[in-house]
PDB file of C-alpha atoms in Angstrom:
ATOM      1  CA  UNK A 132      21.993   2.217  -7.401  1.00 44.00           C
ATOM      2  CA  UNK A 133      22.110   1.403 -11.493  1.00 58.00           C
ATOM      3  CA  UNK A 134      18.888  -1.052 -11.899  1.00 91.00           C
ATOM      4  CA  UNK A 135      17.390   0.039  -8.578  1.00 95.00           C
ATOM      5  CA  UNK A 136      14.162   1.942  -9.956  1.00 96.00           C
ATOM      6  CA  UNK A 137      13.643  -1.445 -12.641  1.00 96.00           C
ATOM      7  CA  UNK A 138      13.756  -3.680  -9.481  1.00 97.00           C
ATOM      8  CA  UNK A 139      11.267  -1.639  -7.611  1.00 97.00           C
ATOM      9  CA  UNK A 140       8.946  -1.096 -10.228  1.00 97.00           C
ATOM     10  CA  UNK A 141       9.356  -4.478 -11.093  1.00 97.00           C
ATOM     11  CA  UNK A 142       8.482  -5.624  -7.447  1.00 97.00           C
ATOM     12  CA  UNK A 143       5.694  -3.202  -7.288  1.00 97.00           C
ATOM     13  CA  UNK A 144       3.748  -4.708  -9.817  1.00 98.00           C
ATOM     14  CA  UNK A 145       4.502  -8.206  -9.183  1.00 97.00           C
ATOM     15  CA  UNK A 146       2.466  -7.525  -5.804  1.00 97.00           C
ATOM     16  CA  UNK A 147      -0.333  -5.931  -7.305  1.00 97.00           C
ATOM     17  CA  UNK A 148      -1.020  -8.553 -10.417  1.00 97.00           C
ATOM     18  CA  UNK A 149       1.941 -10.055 -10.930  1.00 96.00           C
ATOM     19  CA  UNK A 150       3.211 -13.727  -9.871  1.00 94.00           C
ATOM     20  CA  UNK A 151       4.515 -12.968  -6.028  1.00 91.00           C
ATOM     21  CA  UNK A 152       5.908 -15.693  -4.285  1.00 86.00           C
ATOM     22  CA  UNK A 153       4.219 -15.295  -1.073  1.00 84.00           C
ATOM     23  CA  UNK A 154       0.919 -15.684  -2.515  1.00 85.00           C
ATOM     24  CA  UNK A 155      -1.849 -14.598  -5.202  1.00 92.00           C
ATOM     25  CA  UNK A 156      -0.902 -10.680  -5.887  1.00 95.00           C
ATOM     26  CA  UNK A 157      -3.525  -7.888  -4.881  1.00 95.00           C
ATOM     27  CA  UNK A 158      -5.729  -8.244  -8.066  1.00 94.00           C
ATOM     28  CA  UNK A 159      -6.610 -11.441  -7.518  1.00 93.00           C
ATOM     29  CA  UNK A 160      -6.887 -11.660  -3.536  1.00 92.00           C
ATOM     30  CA  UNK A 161      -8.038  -8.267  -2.724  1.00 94.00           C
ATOM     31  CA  UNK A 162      -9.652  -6.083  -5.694  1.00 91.00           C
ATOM     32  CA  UNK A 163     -11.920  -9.476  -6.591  1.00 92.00           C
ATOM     33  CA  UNK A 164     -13.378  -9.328  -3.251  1.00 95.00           C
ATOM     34  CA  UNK A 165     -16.684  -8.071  -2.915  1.00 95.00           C
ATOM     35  CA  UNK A 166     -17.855  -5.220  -0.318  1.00 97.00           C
ATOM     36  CA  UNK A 167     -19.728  -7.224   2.786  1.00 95.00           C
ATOM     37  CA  UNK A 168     -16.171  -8.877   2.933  1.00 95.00           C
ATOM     38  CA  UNK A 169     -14.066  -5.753   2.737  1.00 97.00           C
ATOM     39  CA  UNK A 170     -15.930  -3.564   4.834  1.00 97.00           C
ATOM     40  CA  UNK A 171     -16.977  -6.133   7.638  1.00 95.00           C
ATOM     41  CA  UNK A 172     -15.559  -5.156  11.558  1.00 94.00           C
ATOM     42  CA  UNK A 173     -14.337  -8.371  12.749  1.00 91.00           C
ATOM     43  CA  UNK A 174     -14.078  -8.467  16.674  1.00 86.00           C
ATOM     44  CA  UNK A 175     -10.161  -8.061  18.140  1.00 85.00           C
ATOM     45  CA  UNK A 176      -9.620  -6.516  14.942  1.00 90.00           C
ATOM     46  CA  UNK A 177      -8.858  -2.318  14.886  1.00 93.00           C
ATOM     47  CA  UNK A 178      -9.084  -2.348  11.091  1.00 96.00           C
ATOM     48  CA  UNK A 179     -11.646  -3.194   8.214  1.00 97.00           C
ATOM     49  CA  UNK A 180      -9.787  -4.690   5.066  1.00 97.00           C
ATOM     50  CA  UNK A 181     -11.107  -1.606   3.133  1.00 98.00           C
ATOM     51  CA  UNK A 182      -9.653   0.963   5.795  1.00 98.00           C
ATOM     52  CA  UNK A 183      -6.260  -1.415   5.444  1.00 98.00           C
ATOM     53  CA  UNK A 184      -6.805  -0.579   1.783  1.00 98.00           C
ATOM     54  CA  UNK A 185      -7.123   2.941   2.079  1.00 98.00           C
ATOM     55  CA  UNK A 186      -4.162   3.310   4.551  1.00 98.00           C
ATOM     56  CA  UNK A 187      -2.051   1.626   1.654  1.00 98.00           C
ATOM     57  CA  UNK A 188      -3.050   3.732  -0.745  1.00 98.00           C
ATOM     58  CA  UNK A 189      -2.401   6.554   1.673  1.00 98.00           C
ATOM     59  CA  UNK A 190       1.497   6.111   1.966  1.00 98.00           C
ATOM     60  CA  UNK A 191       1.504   5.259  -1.840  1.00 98.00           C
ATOM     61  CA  UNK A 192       0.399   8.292  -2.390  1.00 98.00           C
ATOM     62  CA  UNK A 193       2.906   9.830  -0.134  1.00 98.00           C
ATOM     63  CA  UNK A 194       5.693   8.464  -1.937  1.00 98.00           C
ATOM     64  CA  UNK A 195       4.125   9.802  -5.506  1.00 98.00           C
ATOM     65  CA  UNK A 196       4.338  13.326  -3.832  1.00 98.00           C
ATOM     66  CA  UNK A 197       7.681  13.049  -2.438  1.00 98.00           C
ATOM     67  CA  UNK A 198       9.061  11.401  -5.795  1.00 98.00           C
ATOM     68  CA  UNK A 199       7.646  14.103  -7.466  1.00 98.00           C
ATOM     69  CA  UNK A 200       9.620  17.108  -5.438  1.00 97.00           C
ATOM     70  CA  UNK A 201       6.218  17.659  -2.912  1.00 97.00           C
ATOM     71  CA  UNK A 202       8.532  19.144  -0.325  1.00 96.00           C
ATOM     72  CA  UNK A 203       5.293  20.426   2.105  1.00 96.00           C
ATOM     73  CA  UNK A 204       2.960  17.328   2.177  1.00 96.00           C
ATOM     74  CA  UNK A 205       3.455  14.875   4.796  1.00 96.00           C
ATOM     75  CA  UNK A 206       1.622  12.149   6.788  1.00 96.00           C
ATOM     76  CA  UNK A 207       1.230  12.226  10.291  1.00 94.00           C
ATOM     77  CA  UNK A 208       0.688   8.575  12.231  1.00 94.00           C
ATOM     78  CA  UNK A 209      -2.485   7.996  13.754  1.00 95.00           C
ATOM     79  CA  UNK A 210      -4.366  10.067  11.814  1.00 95.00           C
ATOM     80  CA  UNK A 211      -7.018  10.618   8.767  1.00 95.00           C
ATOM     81  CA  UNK A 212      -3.944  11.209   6.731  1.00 95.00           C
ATOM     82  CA  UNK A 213      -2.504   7.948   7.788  1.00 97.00           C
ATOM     83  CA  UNK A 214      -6.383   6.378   7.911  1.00 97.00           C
ATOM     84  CA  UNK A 215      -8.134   7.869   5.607  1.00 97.00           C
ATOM     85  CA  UNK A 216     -11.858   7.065   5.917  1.00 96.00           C
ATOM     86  CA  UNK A 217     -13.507   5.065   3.778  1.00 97.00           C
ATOM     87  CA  UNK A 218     -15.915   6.120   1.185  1.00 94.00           C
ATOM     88  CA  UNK A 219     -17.169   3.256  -0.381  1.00 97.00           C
ATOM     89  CA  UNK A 220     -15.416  -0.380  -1.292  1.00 98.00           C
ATOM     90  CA  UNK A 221     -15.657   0.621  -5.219  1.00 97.00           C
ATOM     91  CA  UNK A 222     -13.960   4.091  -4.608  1.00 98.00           C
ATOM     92  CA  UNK A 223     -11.484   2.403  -1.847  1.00 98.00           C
ATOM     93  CA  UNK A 224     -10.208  -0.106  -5.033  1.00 97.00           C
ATOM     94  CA  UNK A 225     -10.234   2.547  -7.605  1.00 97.00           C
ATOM     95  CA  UNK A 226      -7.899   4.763  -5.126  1.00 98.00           C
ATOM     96  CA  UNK A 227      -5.445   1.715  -4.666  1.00 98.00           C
ATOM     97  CA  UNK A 228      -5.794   1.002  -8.722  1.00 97.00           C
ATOM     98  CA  UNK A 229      -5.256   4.382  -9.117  1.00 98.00           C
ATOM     99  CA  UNK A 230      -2.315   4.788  -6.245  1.00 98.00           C
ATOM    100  CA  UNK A 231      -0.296   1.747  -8.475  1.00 98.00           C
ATOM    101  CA  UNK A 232      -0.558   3.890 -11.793  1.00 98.00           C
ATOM    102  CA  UNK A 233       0.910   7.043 -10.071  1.00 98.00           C
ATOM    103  CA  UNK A 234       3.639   5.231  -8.421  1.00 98.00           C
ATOM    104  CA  UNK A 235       4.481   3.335 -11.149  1.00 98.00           C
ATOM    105  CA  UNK A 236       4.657   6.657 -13.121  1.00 98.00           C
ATOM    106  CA  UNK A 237       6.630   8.635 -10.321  1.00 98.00           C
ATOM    107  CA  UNK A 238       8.891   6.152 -10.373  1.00 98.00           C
ATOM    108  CA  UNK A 239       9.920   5.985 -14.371  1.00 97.00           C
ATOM    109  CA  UNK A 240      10.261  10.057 -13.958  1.00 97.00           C
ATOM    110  CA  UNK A 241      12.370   9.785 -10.686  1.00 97.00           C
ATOM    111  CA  UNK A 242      16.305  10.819 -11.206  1.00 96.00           C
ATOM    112  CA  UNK A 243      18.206   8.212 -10.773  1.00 94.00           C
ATOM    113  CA  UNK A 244      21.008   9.865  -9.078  1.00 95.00           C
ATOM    114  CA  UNK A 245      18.409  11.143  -6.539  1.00 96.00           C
ATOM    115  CA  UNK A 246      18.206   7.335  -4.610  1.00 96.00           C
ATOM    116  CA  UNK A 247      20.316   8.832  -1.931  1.00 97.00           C
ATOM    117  CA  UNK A 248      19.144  11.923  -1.195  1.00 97.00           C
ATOM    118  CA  UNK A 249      17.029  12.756   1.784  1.00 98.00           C
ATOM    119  CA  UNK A 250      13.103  12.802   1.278  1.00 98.00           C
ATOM    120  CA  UNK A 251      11.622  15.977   2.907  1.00 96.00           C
ATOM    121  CA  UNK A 252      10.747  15.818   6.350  1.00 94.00           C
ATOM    122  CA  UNK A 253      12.220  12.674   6.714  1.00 96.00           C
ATOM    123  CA  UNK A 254      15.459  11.412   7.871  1.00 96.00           C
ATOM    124  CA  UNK A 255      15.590   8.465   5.155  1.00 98.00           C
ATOM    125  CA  UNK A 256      16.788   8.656   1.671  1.00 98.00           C
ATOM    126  CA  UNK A 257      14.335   7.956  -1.378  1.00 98.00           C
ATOM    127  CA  UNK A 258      15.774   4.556  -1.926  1.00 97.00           C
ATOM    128  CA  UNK A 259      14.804   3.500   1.820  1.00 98.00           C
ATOM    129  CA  UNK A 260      10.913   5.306   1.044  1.00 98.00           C
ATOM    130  CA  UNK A 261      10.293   2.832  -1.309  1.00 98.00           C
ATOM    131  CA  UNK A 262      11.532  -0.180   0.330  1.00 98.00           C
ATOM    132  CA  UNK A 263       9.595   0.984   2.872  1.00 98.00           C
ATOM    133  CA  UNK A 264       6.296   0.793   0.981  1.00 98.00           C
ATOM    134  CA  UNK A 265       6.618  -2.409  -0.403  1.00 97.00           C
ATOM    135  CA  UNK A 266       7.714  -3.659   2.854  1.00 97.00           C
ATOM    136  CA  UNK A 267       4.151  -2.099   4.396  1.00 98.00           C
ATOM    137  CA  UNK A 268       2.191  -3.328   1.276  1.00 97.00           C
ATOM    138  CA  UNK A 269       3.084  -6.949   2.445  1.00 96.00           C
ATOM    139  CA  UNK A 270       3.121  -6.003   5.895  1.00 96.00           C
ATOM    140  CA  UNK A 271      -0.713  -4.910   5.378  1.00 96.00           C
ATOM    141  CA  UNK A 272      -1.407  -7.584   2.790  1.00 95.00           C
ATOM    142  CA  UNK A 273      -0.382  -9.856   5.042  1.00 94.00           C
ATOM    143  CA  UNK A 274      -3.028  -8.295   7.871  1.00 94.00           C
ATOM    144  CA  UNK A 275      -5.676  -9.014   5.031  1.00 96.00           C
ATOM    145  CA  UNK A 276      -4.872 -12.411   4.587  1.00 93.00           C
ATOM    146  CA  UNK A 277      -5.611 -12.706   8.240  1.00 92.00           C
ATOM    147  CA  UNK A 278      -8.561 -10.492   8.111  1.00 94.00           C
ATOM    148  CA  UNK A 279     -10.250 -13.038   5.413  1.00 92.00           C
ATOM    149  CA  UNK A 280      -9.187 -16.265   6.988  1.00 90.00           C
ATOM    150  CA  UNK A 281     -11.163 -14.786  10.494  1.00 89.00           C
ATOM    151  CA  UNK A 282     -14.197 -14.278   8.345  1.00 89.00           C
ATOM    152  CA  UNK A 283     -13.677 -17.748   7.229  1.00 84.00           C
ATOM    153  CA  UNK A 284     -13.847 -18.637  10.555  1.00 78.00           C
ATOM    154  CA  UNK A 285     -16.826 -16.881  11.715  1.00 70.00           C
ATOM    155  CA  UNK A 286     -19.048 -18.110   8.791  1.00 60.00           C
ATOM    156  CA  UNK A 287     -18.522 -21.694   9.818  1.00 51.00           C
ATOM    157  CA  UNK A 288     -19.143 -20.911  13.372  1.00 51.00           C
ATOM    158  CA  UNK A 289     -16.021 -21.963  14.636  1.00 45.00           C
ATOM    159  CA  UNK A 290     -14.529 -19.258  17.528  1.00 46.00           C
ATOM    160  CA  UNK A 291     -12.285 -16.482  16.311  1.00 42.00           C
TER     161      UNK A 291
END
């Protein structure tokens, strides 16, 4: 596990303003974008990019409490713990801004000779949580790239 917490952290910020290979990290894409884009319902979609946001944040979060002994706080799926609603754009980036700095400091205070051991109500170690959240950061990133390139769409009138 020796250089496991560097590479995370390391990956963690490369997708929110560093250089990521799959495309321009979250500063640049998402946290530059103003609110009519963010909070716009596009048609066939179930999610705004701010709730997307927000449900990011969520599970960040999540992981800052579990890395930081929380043995009682959980999310459940499908729900406003899972999708939280949305305040406002402005608070929805401060949260994720926010969400980054707490992870980020979680992380330099996590043991390392805790990777392996089981996060609370769950039946995955702490190594696999955080995998896990980058992999959904992307996953959801990846949602918002589609989310834009639809608005694209719709403000040149051409058919979603």
């Amino acid at each position: 596990m020796n250089g496991f917490k560097e590479q995370i952290i390391y990956q963690m910020n490369e997708f929110y303003s560093g250089d990521p290979w799959v495309t321009e990290n979250f500063e640049h894409k998402v946290a530059t974008m103003d609110a009519d884009t963010a909070l716009k319902r596009i048609p066939d979609f179930n999610h705004t990019i701010a709730e997307i946001v927000e449900h990011m944040a969520a599970w960040r979060y999540f992981a800052v409490r579990k890395l930081k002994g929380d043995t009682e706080f959980d999310i459940i799926d499908n729900t406003n713990s899972d999708w939280p609603e949305v305040d406002s754009w402005e608070f929805t980036l401060n949260n994720f801004h926010q969400s980054q700095c707490s992870l980020i400091e979680a992380l330099n205070n996590f043991q390392d000779e805790k990777w392996t051991t089981i996060v609370p109500q769950r039946e995955y170690n702490f190594r696999y949580l955080l995998n896990g959240v980058l992999q959904h950061d992307y996953y959801h990133y990846g949602q918002i790239g589609c989310l834009i390139a639809a608005q694209e769409k719709n403000t040149l009138n051409v058919p979603v």
